[in-house]
mmCIF file of C-alpha atoms in Angstrom:
data_model
loop_
_atom_site.group_PDB
_atom_site.id
_atom_site.type_symbol
_atom_site.label_atom_id
_atom_site.label_comp_id
_atom_site.label_asym_id
_atom_site.label_seq_id
_atom_site.Cartn_x
_atom_site.Cartn_y
_atom_site.Cartn_z
ATOM 1 C CA MET A 22 0.000 0.000 0.000
ATOM 2 C CA ARG A 23 1.377 3.370 -1.025
ATOM 3 C CA ILE A 24 0.654 6.235 1.355
ATOM 4 C CA ALA A 25 1.024 9.968 0.741
ATOM 5 C CA VAL A 26 0.964 12.468 3.596
ATOM 6 C CA VAL A 27 0.210 16.019 2.476
ATOM 7 C CA GLY A 28 1.641 18.232 5.201
ATOM 8 C CA GLY A 29 4.780 17.289 7.078
ATOM 9 C CA GLY A 30 4.277 19.364 10.210
ATOM 10 C CA VAL A 31 4.036 17.996 13.741
ATOM 11 C CA MET A 32 0.914 15.875 13.215
ATOM 12 C CA GLY A 33 1.886 14.799 9.708
ATOM 13 C CA GLY A 34 5.339 13.787 10.883
ATOM 14 C CA THR A 35 3.847 11.990 13.885
ATOM 15 C CA LEU A 36 1.574 9.908 11.668
ATOM 16 C CA VAL A 37 4.437 9.059 9.340
ATOM 17 C CA GLU A 38 6.523 7.770 12.252
ATOM 18 C CA ALA A 39 3.593 5.792 13.671
ATOM 19 C CA MET A 40 2.772 4.154 10.340
ATOM 20 C CA ALA A 41 6.434 3.360 9.723
ATOM 21 C CA ARG A 42 6.660 1.662 13.127
ATOM 22 C CA ALA A 43 3.628 -0.406 12.148
ATOM 23 C CA GLY A 44 5.465 -1.679 9.075
ATOM 24 C CA HIS A 45 4.286 0.663 6.330
ATOM 25 C CA ASP A 46 7.371 1.560 4.336
ATOM 26 C CA ASP A 47 6.012 3.055 1.091
ATOM 27 C CA ILE A 48 5.287 6.576 2.337
ATOM 28 C CA VAL A 49 5.945 9.933 0.719
ATOM 29 C CA VAL A 50 5.527 13.227 2.571
ATOM 30 C CA VAL A 51 4.480 16.279 0.553
ATOM 31 C CA GLU A 52 5.935 19.317 2.308
ATOM 32 C CA ARG A 53 6.586 22.699 0.717
ATOM 33 C CA SER A 54 8.990 24.036 3.342
ATOM 34 C CA PRO A 55 12.567 23.212 2.241
ATOM 35 C CA GLU A 56 13.769 23.278 5.845
ATOM 36 C CA ARG A 57 11.118 20.812 7.005
ATOM 37 C CA ARG A 58 11.744 18.560 3.998
ATOM 38 C CA ALA A 59 15.414 18.459 4.914
ATOM 39 C CA GLU A 60 14.505 17.442 8.479
ATOM 40 C CA LEU A 61 12.262 14.652 7.233
ATOM 41 C CA GLU A 62 14.849 13.420 4.765
ATOM 42 C CA ALA A 63 17.438 13.334 7.547
ATOM 43 C CA GLN A 64 15.039 10.965 9.321
ATOM 44 C CA GLY A 65 15.027 8.711 6.277
ATOM 45 C CA ARG A 66 11.655 9.815 4.905
ATOM 46 C CA ALA A 67 10.830 10.222 1.212
ATOM 47 C CA THR A 68 9.625 13.739 0.513
ATOM 48 C CA ALA A 69 8.278 15.879 -2.320
ATOM 49 C CA SER A 70 7.483 19.563 -2.671
ATOM 50 C CA ASP A 71 4.450 19.239 -4.933
ATOM 51 C CA VAL A 72 1.026 17.737 -4.241
ATOM 52 C CA GLU A 73 1.249 15.944 -7.588
ATOM 53 C CA ALA A 74 3.488 13.443 -5.763
ATOM 54 C CA VAL A 75 0.288 11.785 -4.474
ATOM 55 C CA ALA A 76 -0.190 10.177 -7.896
ATOM 56 C CA GLY A 77 -0.457 6.424 -7.458
ATOM 57 C CA ALA A 78 -1.077 6.569 -3.700
ATOM 58 C CA ASP A 79 -3.726 4.252 -2.305
ATOM 59 C CA VAL A 80 -4.308 6.439 0.755
ATOM 60 C CA VAL A 81 -3.696 10.183 1.025
ATOM 61 C CA LEU A 82 -3.618 11.810 4.451
ATOM 62 C CA LEU A 83 -4.499 15.487 4.175
ATOM 63 C CA VAL A 84 -2.793 17.095 7.178
ATOM 64 C CA VAL A 85 -2.977 20.789 6.345
ATOM 65 C CA LYS A 86 -4.553 23.829 7.977
ATOM 66 C CA PRO A 87 -8.293 24.176 7.263
ATOM 67 C CA GLN A 88 -7.736 27.453 5.419
ATOM 68 C CA ASP A 89 -5.309 25.703 3.042
ATOM 69 C CA VAL A 90 -7.713 22.941 1.989
ATOM 70 C CA ALA A 91 -9.364 24.989 -0.778
ATOM 71 C CA THR A 92 -5.947 25.621 -2.341
ATOM 72 C CA VAL A 93 -4.792 22.007 -2.136
ATOM 73 C CA LEU A 94 -7.957 20.238 -3.356
ATOM 74 C CA PRO A 95 -7.829 21.263 -7.063
ATOM 75 C CA VAL A 96 -4.255 19.980 -7.409
ATOM 76 C CA LEU A 97 -5.156 16.866 -5.453
ATOM 77 C CA ALA A 98 -8.137 16.211 -7.734
ATOM 78 C CA SER A 99 -5.965 16.191 -10.843
ATOM 79 C CA ALA A 100 -3.262 13.965 -9.337
ATOM 80 C CA LEU A 101 -5.185 11.347 -7.348
ATOM 81 C CA ASP A 102 -5.545 7.733 -8.351
ATOM 82 C CA PRO A 103 -9.247 7.187 -9.224
ATOM 83 C CA GLU A 104 -9.623 4.582 -6.457
ATOM 84 C CA ALA A 105 -7.719 6.476 -3.762
ATOM 85 C CA THR A 106 -8.953 7.140 -0.250
ATOM 86 C CA VAL A 107 -8.430 10.646 1.145
ATOM 87 C CA VAL A 108 -8.290 11.037 4.914
ATOM 88 C CA SER A 109 -8.723 14.658 5.987
ATOM 89 C CA LEU A 110 -7.381 15.795 9.355
ATOM 90 C CA ALA A 111 -8.281 19.419 8.600
ATOM 91 C CA ALA A 112 -10.419 20.509 11.545
ATOM 92 C CA GLY A 113 -13.949 21.606 10.723
ATOM 93 C CA VAL A 114 -13.859 20.762 7.007
ATOM 94 C CA ARG A 115 -16.844 18.587 6.084
ATOM 95 C CA THR A 116 -16.479 15.448 3.987
ATOM 96 C CA ALA A 117 -19.075 16.815 1.550
ATOM 97 C CA THR A 118 -16.864 19.841 0.869
ATOM 98 C CA ILE A 119 -13.941 17.588 -0.032
ATOM 99 C CA GLU A 120 -16.068 15.119 -2.011
ATOM 100 C CA GLU A 121 -17.409 17.913 -4.198
ATOM 101 C CA ALA A 122 -13.863 18.859 -5.212
ATOM 102 C CA LEU A 123 -12.641 15.326 -5.964
ATOM 103 C CA PRO A 124 -13.570 12.654 -8.533
ATOM 104 C CA ASP A 125 -16.677 10.608 -7.684
ATOM 105 C CA SER A 126 -14.652 7.408 -7.333
ATOM 106 C CA VAL A 127 -12.460 8.814 -4.537
ATOM 107 C CA SER A 128 -13.448 7.931 -0.976
ATOM 108 C CA VAL A 129 -13.223 10.620 1.738
ATOM 109 C CA VAL A 130 -12.854 10.042 5.472
ATOM 110 C CA ARG A 131 -12.714 12.778 8.093
ATOM 111 C CA ALA A 132 -10.591 12.337 11.222
ATOM 112 C CA MET A 133 -9.999 14.388 14.367
ATOM 113 C CA PRO A 134 -6.679 13.571 16.092
ATOM 114 C CA ASN A 135 -5.198 14.805 19.344
ATOM 115 C CA THR A 136 -1.653 15.595 20.403
ATOM 116 C CA PRO A 137 -0.856 12.427 22.430
ATOM 117 C CA ALA A 138 -0.509 10.762 19.027
ATOM 118 C CA VAL A 139 3.044 12.138 19.237
ATOM 119 C CA ILE A 140 3.822 9.365 21.748
ATOM 120 C CA GLY A 141 1.559 6.753 20.153
ATOM 121 C CA ARG A 142 -1.260 7.335 22.669
ATOM 122 C CA GLY A 143 -3.500 9.478 20.519
ATOM 123 C CA MET A 144 -7.268 9.418 20.053
ATOM 124 C CA PHE A 145 -8.811 9.649 16.604
ATOM 125 C CA GLY A 146 -12.499 10.238 15.911
ATOM 126 C CA VAL A 147 -13.196 8.989 12.372
ATOM 127 C CA SER A 148 -16.219 9.671 10.155
ATOM 128 C CA PRO A 149 -16.682 8.061 6.725
ATOM 129 C CA GLY A 150 -18.016 10.141 3.855
ATOM 130 C CA SER A 151 -20.891 9.150 1.603
ATOM 131 C CA ARG A 152 -18.925 6.812 -0.677
ATOM 132 C CA VAL A 153 -16.629 4.907 1.688
ATOM 133 C CA SER A 154 -16.797 1.115 1.631
ATOM 134 C CA ASP A 155 -16.341 -0.958 4.782
ATOM 135 C CA ASP A 156 -12.989 -2.220 3.482
ATOM 136 C CA ARG A 157 -11.658 1.284 2.917
ATOM 137 C CA LEU A 158 -12.866 2.430 6.316
ATOM 138 C CA ASP A 159 -11.144 -0.564 7.923
ATOM 139 C CA THR A 160 -7.914 0.425 6.151
ATOM 140 C CA VAL A 161 -8.128 3.961 7.539
ATOM 141 C CA VAL A 162 -8.889 2.731 11.060
ATOM 142 C CA ASP A 163 -5.890 0.402 10.882
ATOM 143 C CA LEU A 164 -3.570 3.180 9.655
ATOM 144 C CA LEU A 165 -4.605 5.742 12.248
ATOM 145 C CA GLY A 166 -4.549 3.044 14.912
ATOM 146 C CA SER A 167 -0.773 3.119 14.513
ATOM 147 C CA GLY A 168 -0.888 6.383 16.486
ATOM 148 C CA GLY A 169 -3.369 5.400 19.187
ATOM 149 C CA GLU A 170 -7.034 4.469 19.534
ATOM 150 C CA VAL A 171 -9.733 5.029 16.910
ATOM 151 C CA VAL A 172 -13.486 5.427 17.301
ATOM 152 C CA VAL A 173 -15.870 5.631 14.343
ATOM 153 C CA VAL A 174 -18.643 8.208 14.743
ATOM 154 C CA ASP A 175 -21.258 9.814 12.535
ATOM 155 C CA GLU A 176 -19.940 13.062 11.106
ATOM 156 C CA SER A 177 -22.684 14.971 12.911
ATOM 157 C CA ARG A 178 -20.830 14.069 16.136
ATOM 158 C CA GLN A 179 -17.448 15.427 15.044
ATOM 159 C CA ASP A 180 -17.918 18.695 16.946
ATOM 160 C CA ALA A 181 -18.388 16.650 20.120
ATOM 161 C CA VAL A 182 -15.273 14.608 19.301
ATOM 162 C CA THR A 183 -13.341 17.847 18.857
ATOM 163 C CA ALA A 184 -14.599 19.171 22.196
ATOM 164 C CA VAL A 185 -13.914 16.002 24.187
ATOM 165 C CA SER A 186 -10.712 14.520 22.745
ATOM 166 C CA GLY A 187 -9.355 17.049 20.255
ATOM 167 C CA SER A 188 -9.231 19.789 22.892
ATOM 168 C CA GLY A 189 -9.185 17.321 25.788
ATOM 169 C CA PRO A 190 -5.412 17.199 26.378
ATOM 170 C CA ALA A 191 -5.535 20.922 27.212
ATOM 171 C CA TYR A 192 -8.117 20.197 29.918
ATOM 172 C CA VAL A 193 -5.818 17.613 31.488
ATOM 173 C CA PHE A 194 -2.856 19.979 31.323
ATOM 174 C CA TYR A 195 -5.014 22.696 32.897
ATOM 175 C CA LEU A 196 -5.896 20.343 35.761
ATOM 176 C CA ALA A 197 -2.212 19.488 36.145
ATOM 177 C CA GLU A 198 -1.345 23.196 36.326
ATOM 178 C CA GLN A 199 -3.826 23.755 39.129
ATOM 179 C CA MET A 200 -2.761 20.667 41.092
ATOM 180 C CA ILE A 201 0.907 21.630 40.889
ATOM 181 C CA GLU A 202 0.206 25.206 41.966
ATOM 182 C CA ALA A 203 -1.967 23.968 44.836
ATOM 183 C CA GLY A 204 0.798 21.606 45.934
ATOM 184 C CA ILE A 205 3.300 24.460 45.949
ATOM 185 C CA ASP A 206 0.831 26.613 47.915
ATOM 186 C CA ALA A 207 0.587 23.770 50.440
ATOM 187 C CA GLY A 208 4.359 23.774 50.957
ATOM 188 C CA LEU A 209 5.772 21.352 48.372
ATOM 189 C CA ASP A 210 8.754 22.316 46.265
ATOM 190 C CA PRO A 211 7.901 22.651 42.525
ATOM 191 C CA GLU A 212 9.691 19.460 41.456
ATOM 192 C CA ALA A 213 7.929 17.331 44.064
ATOM 193 C CA ALA A 214 4.560 18.926 43.247
ATOM 194 C CA ARG A 215 5.047 18.165 39.561
ATOM 195 C CA THR A 216 6.134 14.559 40.150
ATOM 196 C CA LEU A 217 3.223 13.888 42.489
ATOM 197 C CA THR A 218 0.749 15.417 40.046
ATOM 198 C CA VAL A 219 2.023 13.748 36.873
ATOM 199 C CA GLN A 220 2.244 10.281 38.377
ATOM 200 C CA THR A 221 -1.185 10.644 39.977
ATOM 201 C CA LEU A 222 -2.749 11.592 36.641
ATOM 202 C CA LEU A 223 -0.888 8.843 34.799
ATOM 203 C CA GLY A 224 -1.722 6.126 37.324
ATOM 204 C CA SER A 225 -5.351 7.203 37.597
ATOM 205 C CA ALA A 226 -5.788 7.193 33.813
ATOM 206 C CA GLU A 227 -4.326 3.695 33.556
ATOM 207 C CA LEU A 228 -6.518 2.502 36.425
ATOM 208 C CA LEU A 229 -9.598 3.926 34.715
ATOM 209 C CA ALA A 230 -8.617 2.434 31.343
ATOM 210 C CA GLY A 231 -8.193 -1.016 32.857
ATOM 211 C CA SER A 232 -11.396 -0.992 34.895
ATOM 212 C CA ASP A 233 -14.937 -1.932 33.912
ATOM 213 C CA ASP A 234 -16.264 0.420 36.603
ATOM 214 C CA PRO A 235 -17.396 3.962 35.728
ATOM 215 C CA PRO A 236 -15.322 6.925 36.930
ATOM 216 C CA ALA A 237 -17.927 7.781 39.562
ATOM 217 C CA GLU A 238 -17.465 4.374 41.225
ATOM 218 C CA LEU A 239 -13.668 4.640 41.199
ATOM 219 C CA ARG A 240 -13.974 8.106 42.723
ATOM 220 C CA ARG A 241 -16.342 6.796 45.404
ATOM 221 C CA ARG A 242 -13.786 4.201 46.485
ATOM 222 C CA VAL A 243 -11.221 6.917 47.144
ATOM 223 C CA THR A 244 -13.678 9.166 48.983
ATOM 224 C CA SER A 245 -14.123 8.297 52.650
ATOM 225 C CA PRO A 246 -17.036 10.063 54.416
ATOM 226 C CA ASN A 247 -15.817 13.305 55.970
ATOM 227 C CA GLY A 248 -12.238 12.529 54.905
ATOM 228 C CA THR A 249 -9.727 14.605 52.976
ATOM 229 C CA THR A 250 -10.983 13.586 49.522
ATOM 230 C CA HIS A 251 -14.556 14.282 50.588
ATOM 231 C CA ALA A 252 -13.496 17.788 51.627
ATOM 232 C CA ALA A 253 -11.936 18.395 48.219
ATOM 233 C CA ILE A 254 -14.815 16.988 46.163
ATOM 234 C CA THR A 255 -17.381 18.896 48.216
ATOM 235 C CA THR A 256 -15.436 22.090 47.604
ATOM 236 C CA PHE A 257 -15.263 21.365 43.866
ATOM 237 C CA ASP A 258 -19.027 20.910 43.818
ATOM 238 C CA ASP A 259 -19.609 24.073 45.848
ATOM 239 C CA ARG A 260 -17.405 26.026 43.421
ATOM 240 C CA GLY A 261 -19.163 24.547 40.377
ATOM 241 C CA VAL A 262 -16.078 22.806 38.995
ATOM 242 C CA GLY A 263 -18.030 19.938 37.417
ATOM 243 C CA GLU A 264 -20.534 22.222 35.726
ATOM 244 C CA GLY A 265 -17.676 24.469 34.629
ATOM 245 C CA ILE A 266 -16.001 21.545 32.845
ATOM 246 C CA ARG A 267 -19.234 20.482 31.166
ATOM 247 C CA ALA A 268 -19.915 24.068 30.101
ATOM 248 C CA GLY A 269 -16.393 24.344 28.709
ATOM 249 C CA VAL A 270 -16.786 21.195 26.619
ATOM 250 C CA ARG A 271 -20.128 22.460 25.317
ATOM 251 C CA ALA A 272 -18.489 25.780 24.416
ATOM 252 C CA ALA A 273 -15.720 23.966 22.551
ATOM 253 C CA ALA A 274 -18.282 21.938 20.594
ATOM 254 C CA ALA A 275 -20.228 25.086 19.713
ATOM 255 C CA ARG A 276 -17.063 26.841 18.555
ATOM 256 C CA SER A 277 -16.123 23.813 16.457
ATOM 257 C CA ALA A 278 -19.512 24.001 14.754
ATOM 258 C CA GLU A 279 -19.040 27.723 14.077
ATOM 259 C CA LEU A 280 -15.597 27.164 12.544
ATOM 260 C CA GLY A 281 -16.984 24.407 10.367
#
């Protein structure tokens, strides 16, 4: 299978590395920046400066900024193999918009990644367009799975995917910021506060991932009546922390819809 990645920035480069680790070795990266091409070539990657290099590719990953999609699509349309599958990681761009610009035989899949893909622990929300077969969708899921987990959702749910997992790492980092600052306020030195916070978040996430119990039940087990955790959770509730998080996610979803 020949793969072309249009856009060799952080996410494009991350996907290339992930797919290469999974055994895909016929990959070309289309990147216009000479400096970035040189970096990729130093890593042993095949590169090209022109989108026409996608000719003959079975799968094309479109990893460009949303505002650049309109410029790239006409060139892509003239160069694509008639049976190619295009996977767009351009936030907010609908599959219908891309399908209209490409030949009718080309399949289009929309995907929303997140930044932990850089370490192979990413989350991808994938939505097939109107002319994607099950086999082609399975191929896309397998490819993106090289960089983490994949969930298939209806495209009408992509704004929610963006709000929960696309923006989600920032929420976790925000929580980490507050926990570290609180630890310092309580008398810990910054290094100790950071170590305690990071390992607590990491261990808790792994515990949650490996458990069949919902988060509320895992939280209950840590929360003794009138104990220290109870004091913290009660304060969070009094300050509206839970509702604030839910409102923030809703705001992110609404903004995603506006941008789309």
